[in-house]
XYZ file of C-alpha atoms in Angstrom:
608
model
C -272.020 132.424 103.301
C -272.005 129.498 106.330
C -272.550 130.424 109.943
C -268.664 128.957 110.529
C -267.607 131.304 107.771
C -268.899 134.363 109.090
C -267.759 133.968 112.379
C -264.256 133.357 111.113
C -264.418 136.358 109.331
C -265.694 138.475 112.612
C -263.095 136.837 114.728
C -260.357 137.296 112.338
C -261.402 141.098 113.017
C -261.241 140.623 116.468
C -257.483 139.299 116.230
C -256.862 142.538 114.240
C -258.121 144.900 116.843
C -256.433 143.080 119.837
C -253.085 143.073 117.742
C -253.345 146.742 117.005
C -254.401 147.417 120.820
C -257.676 148.295 120.262
C -260.061 146.614 123.127
C -262.708 148.727 122.715
C -263.079 147.392 119.105
C -262.355 143.796 120.238
C -265.386 144.587 122.660
C -267.888 145.429 120.066
C -266.854 142.706 117.707
C -267.600 140.440 120.469
C -270.976 140.997 120.667
C -271.046 140.631 116.887
C -269.910 137.300 117.373
C -272.616 136.618 119.675
C -275.078 137.461 117.672
C -273.521 135.452 114.719
C -273.507 132.430 116.477
C -277.181 132.436 117.313
C -278.332 131.341 113.675
C -281.902 129.905 114.639
C -284.647 132.191 113.243
C -288.060 132.333 115.526
C -291.190 132.134 113.938
C -294.505 132.197 115.422
C -297.548 130.498 114.541
C -300.569 131.969 115.194
C -304.413 131.926 114.846
C -307.571 131.906 115.935
C -308.666 128.973 118.204
C -308.831 125.199 116.603
C -307.918 126.864 113.106
C -305.375 124.219 112.641
C -302.256 125.229 114.210
C -300.675 122.569 116.131
C -301.785 120.019 112.722
C -300.142 122.729 110.566
C -296.473 122.519 112.827
C -296.607 118.620 112.974
C -297.161 118.609 108.666
C -294.337 121.343 108.605
C -292.058 118.706 110.799
C -293.095 115.668 108.566
C -294.875 113.464 111.926
C -297.122 113.924 114.571
C -294.882 115.510 116.915
C -297.185 117.653 119.324
C -300.321 116.053 120.399
C -303.257 117.235 118.829
C -307.152 117.151 120.025
C -310.578 117.865 117.918
C -311.892 119.011 121.512
C -308.944 119.734 123.261
C -307.034 123.045 122.925
C -303.623 124.385 123.733
C -303.131 126.301 126.136
C -299.308 126.977 126.787
C -296.944 127.990 123.798
C -294.697 125.161 122.899
C -291.375 125.901 121.224
C -289.981 123.028 118.779
C -286.078 123.413 118.295
C -283.582 120.701 116.576
C -281.950 118.477 118.882
C -280.009 115.190 118.826
C -282.554 113.320 121.195
C -286.413 113.885 122.128
C -287.088 115.927 125.006
C -289.016 118.292 126.506
C -288.463 120.892 128.866
C -291.398 122.822 131.073
C -290.511 126.452 131.827
C -292.106 128.981 134.505
C -290.874 132.272 135.113
C -290.199 132.671 138.858
C -288.942 135.614 140.906
C -285.261 136.339 139.794
C -285.394 133.908 137.259
C -286.456 130.455 135.569
C -287.739 127.416 137.023
C -287.446 124.278 134.602
C -288.808 120.953 134.965
C -288.208 117.749 132.266
C -290.960 115.397 131.641
C -291.341 112.743 129.090
C -292.404 113.849 125.692
C -295.189 111.460 125.965
C -296.493 113.369 129.111
C -296.263 116.875 126.571
C -300.385 116.718 126.172
C -300.843 116.777 129.838
C -299.485 119.903 130.381
C -299.287 121.915 127.265
C -303.177 121.464 126.347
C -306.837 121.354 128.103
C -306.398 117.612 128.592
C -304.514 118.209 131.861
C -303.819 121.856 132.054
C -306.897 123.901 131.432
C -306.686 127.779 130.977
C -302.753 127.244 131.463
C -303.840 126.562 135.690
C -300.065 125.822 136.318
C -298.540 128.851 135.209
C -295.770 127.806 132.561
C -294.777 130.428 130.175
C -293.697 127.869 128.115
C -292.623 124.291 126.762
C -289.169 123.381 124.613
C -289.969 120.202 122.442
C -286.279 119.208 121.414
C -286.407 117.488 118.025
C -284.502 115.036 116.012
C -286.209 116.415 112.880
C -284.403 118.051 110.208
C -286.888 120.270 109.104
C -286.182 122.074 112.429
C -282.629 122.970 111.373
C -281.942 126.893 111.969
C -285.921 127.065 113.242
C -287.154 127.965 116.434
C -291.244 126.897 115.521
C -293.349 128.224 117.940
C -296.950 126.889 118.277
C -298.948 129.313 120.010
C -302.664 129.424 122.104
C -305.559 130.704 120.131
C -305.349 134.390 119.928
C -309.395 135.169 120.042
C -310.726 131.681 121.907
C -310.306 129.761 124.650
C -306.858 131.162 125.610
C -307.338 134.728 124.302
C -305.485 136.398 127.556
C -302.153 134.845 125.765
C -302.502 137.155 122.855
C -300.760 139.862 125.025
C -297.429 137.636 124.971
C -298.061 136.593 121.519
C -298.104 140.216 120.120
C -295.309 140.864 122.698
C -292.958 138.376 120.906
C -294.022 139.355 117.433
C -291.110 142.518 117.646
C -288.719 139.796 118.281
C -289.410 137.133 115.645
C -287.869 136.567 112.423
C -291.480 135.115 111.004
C -295.119 134.922 111.544
C -297.654 132.189 109.907
C -301.222 133.470 110.496
C -303.328 130.275 110.648
C -306.888 130.394 109.302
C -309.400 127.642 108.254
C -309.861 127.836 104.378
C -313.577 127.108 105.124
C -314.003 131.211 105.754
C -312.730 134.222 104.511
C -309.733 136.808 106.862
C -311.889 138.162 109.414
C -311.096 141.908 110.371
C -309.534 140.871 113.864
C -307.157 138.484 111.775
C -306.764 141.483 109.054
C -305.466 143.629 112.085
C -303.105 140.861 113.380
C -301.680 140.331 110.200
C -301.178 144.497 109.690
C -299.489 144.335 113.461
C -296.971 141.545 112.150
C -296.158 142.968 108.887
C -295.455 146.269 110.833
C -292.599 144.492 112.986
C -291.799 140.941 111.453
C -289.562 140.549 108.235
C -291.327 137.863 107.190
C -295.556 136.902 107.505
C -297.423 134.599 105.582
C -301.058 133.742 105.838
C -301.482 129.960 105.663
C -305.320 128.478 105.317
C -305.624 124.859 106.576
C -308.018 122.099 105.956
C -308.301 122.662 102.338
C -308.960 119.095 102.032
C -312.686 119.712 103.991
C -313.404 122.789 101.965
C -314.378 122.376 97.945
C -314.570 126.102 98.011
C -310.784 127.159 99.212
C -309.415 128.724 95.837
C -312.482 131.119 95.897
C -311.335 131.890 99.387
C -308.060 132.257 98.733
C -308.603 134.783 96.219
C -310.998 136.650 98.740
C -308.483 136.922 101.152
C -305.861 138.118 98.593
C -308.336 140.751 97.738
C -308.586 141.621 101.697
C -304.623 142.114 101.877
C -304.375 143.797 98.618
C -307.250 146.180 99.952
C -305.355 146.730 103.124
C -302.455 148.425 102.133
C -298.934 148.562 100.273
C -297.672 146.734 103.079
C -300.216 143.961 103.163
C -299.903 143.220 99.060
C -296.578 141.545 99.734
C -297.818 138.996 102.301
C -298.245 135.478 100.571
C -301.428 133.754 101.057
C -300.660 129.838 100.946
C -303.356 127.190 101.187
C -302.602 123.674 102.816
C -303.688 120.407 103.979
C -302.271 118.962 107.023
C -304.030 115.646 107.180
C -303.020 114.969 103.675
C -299.083 115.974 104.420
C -299.427 114.014 107.500
C -300.526 110.902 105.285
C -298.311 111.279 103.017
C -295.449 111.409 105.295
C -296.468 108.467 107.396
C -297.030 106.411 104.050
C -293.772 107.494 102.033
C -295.964 109.166 99.507
C -293.584 112.213 98.408
C -296.455 113.269 95.742
C -299.174 113.890 98.627
C -297.155 116.190 100.540
C -296.504 117.839 97.594
C -299.856 118.409 96.878
C -300.682 119.252 100.482
C -299.411 122.624 100.004
C -297.151 122.635 102.920
C -293.695 121.872 100.892
C -294.683 125.752 99.896
C -294.607 126.506 103.653
C -291.168 124.705 104.128
C -289.455 126.485 101.060
C -291.236 129.693 102.842
C -289.363 129.141 106.309
C -286.091 127.810 104.521
C -285.580 130.745 102.207
C -287.580 133.621 103.262
C -287.300 133.196 107.145
C -284.167 131.545 107.945
C -282.483 132.756 104.547
C -283.495 136.494 105.647
C -282.170 135.936 109.276
C -279.004 134.844 107.769
C -278.791 137.888 105.106
C -279.547 140.043 108.031
C -276.522 138.853 110.268
C -274.530 138.600 107.488
C -275.073 142.144 106.508
C -274.941 143.443 110.038
C -271.389 141.290 110.793
C -269.895 142.638 107.378
C -270.905 145.984 108.358
C -269.544 145.909 111.611
C -265.744 144.546 110.278
C -266.298 147.233 107.561
C -266.280 149.701 110.717
C -263.516 148.358 112.294
C -261.332 148.144 109.426
C -261.695 151.609 108.453
C -261.077 152.741 111.923
C -257.614 150.741 112.031
C -256.599 151.885 108.451
C -256.982 155.437 109.314
C -254.162 155.156 111.316
C -251.665 153.753 108.683
C -253.157 156.184 105.796
C -252.137 159.529 107.985
C -248.601 157.867 109.050
C -248.231 156.595 105.668
C -248.822 159.966 104.394
C -246.720 161.410 106.695
C -243.991 159.615 105.607
C -244.326 159.709 102.080
C -244.085 163.430 102.385
C -242.581 164.948 105.879
C -243.546 168.389 104.602
C -247.315 167.382 105.228
C -246.923 165.708 108.578
C -248.060 169.209 110.179
C -250.861 169.617 107.998
C -252.009 166.268 108.801
C -251.662 166.396 112.094
C -253.811 169.625 112.527
C -256.577 168.322 109.859
C -256.832 165.181 112.431
C -256.701 167.270 115.874
C -259.791 169.249 114.203
C -261.515 166.292 113.540
C -260.896 165.141 117.093
C -262.694 167.846 118.041
C -265.863 167.601 116.120
C -265.682 163.969 117.589
C -265.479 165.066 120.969
C -268.030 167.187 120.798
C -270.372 164.254 119.571
C -270.390 163.107 123.438
C -271.482 166.503 125.101
C -274.625 166.707 126.483
C -275.729 169.636 123.972
C -274.724 167.535 120.644
C -277.881 167.278 118.500
C -278.232 163.364 118.374
C -278.592 163.736 122.408
C -281.068 166.449 122.312
C -283.094 164.436 119.628
C -282.649 161.097 121.821
C -284.045 162.978 125.063
C -286.390 164.832 123.345
C -287.806 161.965 121.403
C -287.779 159.539 124.307
C -290.051 162.298 126.592
C -292.515 162.508 123.246
C -292.674 159.003 123.089
C -293.144 158.545 126.750
C -296.209 161.140 126.456
C -297.763 159.602 123.437
C -297.803 155.906 124.601
C -298.957 156.532 127.770
C -302.068 158.614 126.141
C -302.325 155.762 123.493
C -302.643 153.281 125.975
C -304.793 155.565 128.416
C -307.137 156.409 124.900
C -307.802 152.765 124.331
C -308.281 151.686 127.768
C -311.007 154.520 127.803
C -312.389 152.997 124.864
C -312.953 149.831 126.531
C -313.757 150.842 129.940
C -316.821 153.032 128.368
C -317.937 149.626 126.043
C -317.965 147.948 129.548
C -320.011 150.057 131.262
C -322.625 150.285 128.334
C -322.381 146.439 128.665
C -323.118 146.585 132.123
C -326.107 149.017 131.910
C -327.844 146.351 129.676
C -327.599 143.399 131.848
C -327.343 142.239 135.358
C -323.719 141.550 136.498
C -324.577 139.148 139.050
C -326.144 137.050 136.196
C -323.701 137.679 133.341
C -320.139 137.830 135.257
C -318.569 134.622 134.022
C -318.934 135.784 130.700
C -318.483 139.710 131.081
C -314.991 139.123 132.982
C -312.995 136.960 130.257
C -315.031 139.294 127.621
C -313.473 142.444 129.506
C -309.835 140.909 129.879
C -309.883 140.251 126.198
C -310.564 143.663 125.461
C -307.578 145.136 127.813
C -305.190 142.236 126.699
C -305.650 143.579 123.105
C -305.811 147.377 124.333
C -302.365 146.648 125.864
C -300.631 144.364 123.241
C -301.908 146.637 120.608
C -300.083 149.670 122.377
C -296.754 147.374 122.997
C -296.190 146.586 119.240
C -297.182 150.352 118.149
C -294.493 151.376 120.703
C -292.324 149.179 119.675
C -292.394 150.777 115.627
C -291.796 154.139 117.428
C -288.552 153.044 119.186
C -287.245 151.631 115.973
C -288.092 154.948 114.227
C -286.262 157.130 116.999
C -283.111 154.940 116.714
C -282.942 155.669 112.766
C -283.612 159.167 113.841
C -280.709 159.486 116.615
C -278.607 157.646 114.363
C -278.916 159.803 111.226
C -278.487 162.857 113.479
C -275.483 161.292 114.653
C -273.901 160.700 111.326
C -274.813 164.062 110.201
C -273.055 165.749 113.038
C -269.921 163.428 112.536
C -269.852 163.861 109.030
C -266.740 163.813 107.049
C -264.749 161.935 110.509
C -267.252 158.928 111.099
C -266.982 155.774 109.079
C -270.212 154.155 107.493
C -272.390 152.606 110.521
C -275.792 150.916 111.205
C -278.254 152.163 113.810
C -279.268 149.916 116.585
C -282.553 148.090 116.644
C -285.019 149.235 119.503
C -285.281 146.933 122.161
C -288.386 144.602 121.831
C -291.269 145.748 124.748
C -292.343 143.108 126.554
C -296.041 143.249 128.222
C -297.204 140.811 131.238
C -300.740 139.468 130.917
C -303.067 141.338 133.073
C -304.923 139.604 135.793
C -308.638 138.706 135.099
C -311.189 141.174 136.839
C -312.314 140.072 140.226
C -316.074 139.944 140.823
C -317.374 142.433 143.158
C -319.306 141.274 146.796
C -322.551 141.851 145.303
C -325.823 141.783 147.597
C -327.388 138.608 147.847
C -331.115 138.687 147.290
C -332.314 135.335 147.868
C -335.896 134.003 148.519
C -336.113 134.682 152.402
C -334.655 138.043 151.794
C -337.574 138.692 148.893
C -339.999 137.519 151.366
C -339.297 139.503 154.632
C -339.022 142.923 151.788
C -342.424 142.128 150.436
C -343.814 141.441 154.074
C -342.192 144.719 155.552
C -344.219 146.664 152.436
C -347.405 144.778 152.697
C -347.550 145.577 156.427
C -347.533 149.170 155.692
C -350.536 148.788 153.009
C -352.414 146.248 155.020
C -352.518 148.398 158.280
C -353.148 151.509 156.550
C -356.080 150.673 154.710
C -357.386 148.182 157.500
C -357.635 151.135 159.610
C -359.893 153.042 156.979
C -361.774 150.497 156.408
C -362.511 150.142 160.068
C -364.358 153.191 160.066
C -366.760 152.039 157.665
C -367.036 148.799 160.275
C -364.994 146.306 158.853
C -362.463 144.293 160.468
C -358.799 145.013 160.292
C -357.965 142.481 158.342
C -360.485 142.348 155.292
C -360.341 141.389 151.549
C -359.531 145.543 150.917
C -356.788 145.355 153.300
C -355.162 142.415 151.987
C -355.341 143.415 148.465
C -353.565 146.882 149.490
C -350.771 144.865 151.253
C -350.378 142.406 148.323
C -350.033 145.525 146.160
C -347.983 147.557 148.173
C -345.517 144.611 148.921
C -345.381 143.747 145.322
C -344.124 147.200 144.623
C -341.906 147.503 147.442
C -339.923 144.217 146.354
C -340.003 144.840 142.807
C -338.363 148.717 143.708
C -335.858 147.072 146.029
C -334.705 144.445 143.019
C -334.280 147.607 140.923
C -332.251 149.411 143.526
C -330.374 146.223 144.086
C -329.844 146.305 140.306
C -328.652 149.489 140.145
C -326.160 149.183 142.917
C -324.637 145.968 141.650
C -324.199 147.859 138.367
C -322.536 150.556 140.096
C -320.247 148.093 141.980
C -319.499 146.738 138.977
C -318.716 149.495 137.141
C -316.309 150.498 139.728
C -314.632 147.417 139.808
C -313.985 148.143 136.057
C -312.607 151.560 136.571
C -310.265 149.948 139.281
C -309.408 147.403 137.090
C -308.384 149.392 134.222
C -306.844 151.913 136.724
C -304.362 148.722 137.704
C -303.829 147.851 134.050
C -302.567 151.564 133.184
C -300.436 151.828 136.141
C -298.575 148.363 135.278
C -298.799 148.606 131.909
C -297.620 152.357 132.075
C -294.507 151.214 134.335
C -293.603 148.678 131.696
C -293.588 151.277 129.025
C -291.778 153.670 130.901
C -289.389 151.125 131.823
C -288.706 149.873 128.373
C -288.170 153.523 126.976
C -285.901 154.536 129.584
C -283.618 150.949 128.646
C -283.757 151.824 124.908
C -282.731 155.559 125.568
C -279.829 153.991 127.742
C -279.037 151.343 125.017
C -279.021 154.251 122.096
C -277.005 156.573 124.251
C -274.171 154.388 125.246
C -274.270 152.796 121.851
C -273.490 156.153 120.153
C -271.337 157.449 123.224
C -269.425 154.447 122.713
C -269.329 154.845 119.118
C -268.281 158.502 119.374
C -265.101 157.492 121.898
C -264.134 154.487 119.629
C -263.424 156.880 116.997
C -262.106 159.719 119.121
C -259.386 157.233 120.210
C -258.769 155.953 116.708
C -258.469 159.681 115.902
C -256.119 160.245 118.451
C -253.995 157.236 117.845
C -254.130 158.876 113.751
C -252.868 161.889 114.750
C -250.048 160.287 116.876
C -249.112 158.330 114.204
C -248.659 161.155 111.900
C -246.516 163.255 114.286
C -244.242 160.405 115.100
C -242.132 160.611 111.621
C -238.695 159.657 111.584
C -236.198 162.304 110.023
C -233.869 159.533 108.778
C -234.337 158.334 105.569
C -233.476 154.750 105.838
C -235.726 154.292 108.889
C -238.443 156.223 107.162
C -238.218 153.957 104.331
C -238.852 150.809 106.373
C -241.252 152.213 108.046
C -243.212 153.263 105.312
C -243.043 149.381 104.202
C -244.240 148.082 107.098
C -247.155 150.709 107.289
C -247.979 149.818 103.719
C -247.917 145.998 104.458
C -250.337 146.361 107.563
C -252.725 148.454 105.043
C -252.618 145.854 102.998
C -253.541 143.787 105.270
C -256.064 145.412 106.715
C -257.709 146.076 103.147
C -257.726 142.577 102.365
C -259.878 141.663 105.404
C -261.858 144.653 104.569
C -262.359 143.390 101.127
C -263.208 139.938 102.481
C -266.235 142.163 104.073
C -267.159 143.791 101.196
C -267.545 140.893 99.022
C -269.679 139.417 102.135
C -271.756 142.164 102.048
C -272.314 142.546 98.551
C -273.332 138.517 98.567
C -276.193 139.329 100.528
C -277.751 142.462 98.410
C -279.353 145.157 99.968
C -280.956 145.666 103.363
C -285.014 145.450 103.283
C -286.726 147.666 106.042
C -289.364 145.853 108.305
C -292.388 146.676 107.160
C -291.546 148.248 104.083
């Protein structure tokens, strides 16, 4: 079903809710309508530094839409979307919103690569390139910076974006097999994304690409059931672009890019459409059930007035059960509160445990080096390790919040069994993580040539004087070869000892700086985690409380309709005909929703 037809189905249900004076149900469907209107699937193209991600994006798009360079890496995520005209917008997060800047497409390389923006010194959060390319219909294709290379700090943002994405393409060079970090990245993506694929690039440069693909396939198969469904696709971006530029379709087909496009079109875009269709149809069925319940009760009472009181009593008991769902003592409320507290504790412990390991490794590394000499290499390494720990914690938190939402939904449905219509559980709010700042270098004591001379002279003075005084007893001068030698020996030892003490001081200062930095990360990341979980708790609480209120209102209306039975036979017959007609209209709408629901098949759990 097209987006337009699906939107028509939801709008028809909204009109029905409005006609039957149910603004609460209309508001619920308004949210569904906004979700249905967003038909663009978000796909992240991730991978190590210089793995060929941008080349692959260009090959998928059928032209050189994004800038590439053999030596200049991408430093800013670039989002490719379909548009009538080619344009580029740079976006930077500022306090209270976003700052946007329009630039010429020819200037893109100056802002998103090392060429003009090394290490993303300009602070752009992303660039959005609008391109009149047919392959982008229904897609938001995101070219990300390297996950483990020059822009490794951006890996936190990349992993935090995974839970809100519809697909992830992990790009690897076909000249080597998957590494352990790449396998971990695939495992993380498969846990939170509906579609994940490993794409080997530059197959034209590596004659053994088939063997590499088989090895990668075996790695994924051994990694667990979840990764056995991850496909391994082999491509040659250079061949695809050459074929596109020279209108040689056979080269494009041979390049393997056609398979990637098919995956994006059928699995990613088609999968998103199926999920939206399933969700919208379920919501329409819920609304139809609530609207129809009132007319069914009234129809039964009109058809048999003697049953009216019994029907009303049954509805009042159901209403009391639904009202109990809103009480703080309801099981789903307790499950939500206890689950949130446990989740906060578990996520905070996991974050502290991961960062404690990072701190231990960092201190061990500092024990073997001089921080003053190795700080330029140590600080980025620590930043990458901390970023990896925080991002892994973020993704794990996303998995746990989904599990909590499903558990709360199950208890809500069980507590209201017999009075509740079918419903879908809300998904957990994707968690975001701000990249942590680079570790600042401590103020190490300077140990230059002049200071070394002063320390040596101070040590040698004592030796010269002591030995010189002793040799004067033997009739020698104060300054003689013995006293000079002793001065040089003691001066050298003093200098060496002072250098060792200075090294230990620098190491201690560096370790203290690492601990302060990790404490700052725990403080900020922990605050973000708690804020996210509180938002999830409020979202789930409001969702299920609103659902209970809608059901209670539906049952109250149904009870009143069952009681309002006309005694006059003629009026009762006329009203019965009207009620039958209303039920027929609602059932017709529900039948449309069921047909739509059946057309996309059963749901597949993410990560299953």
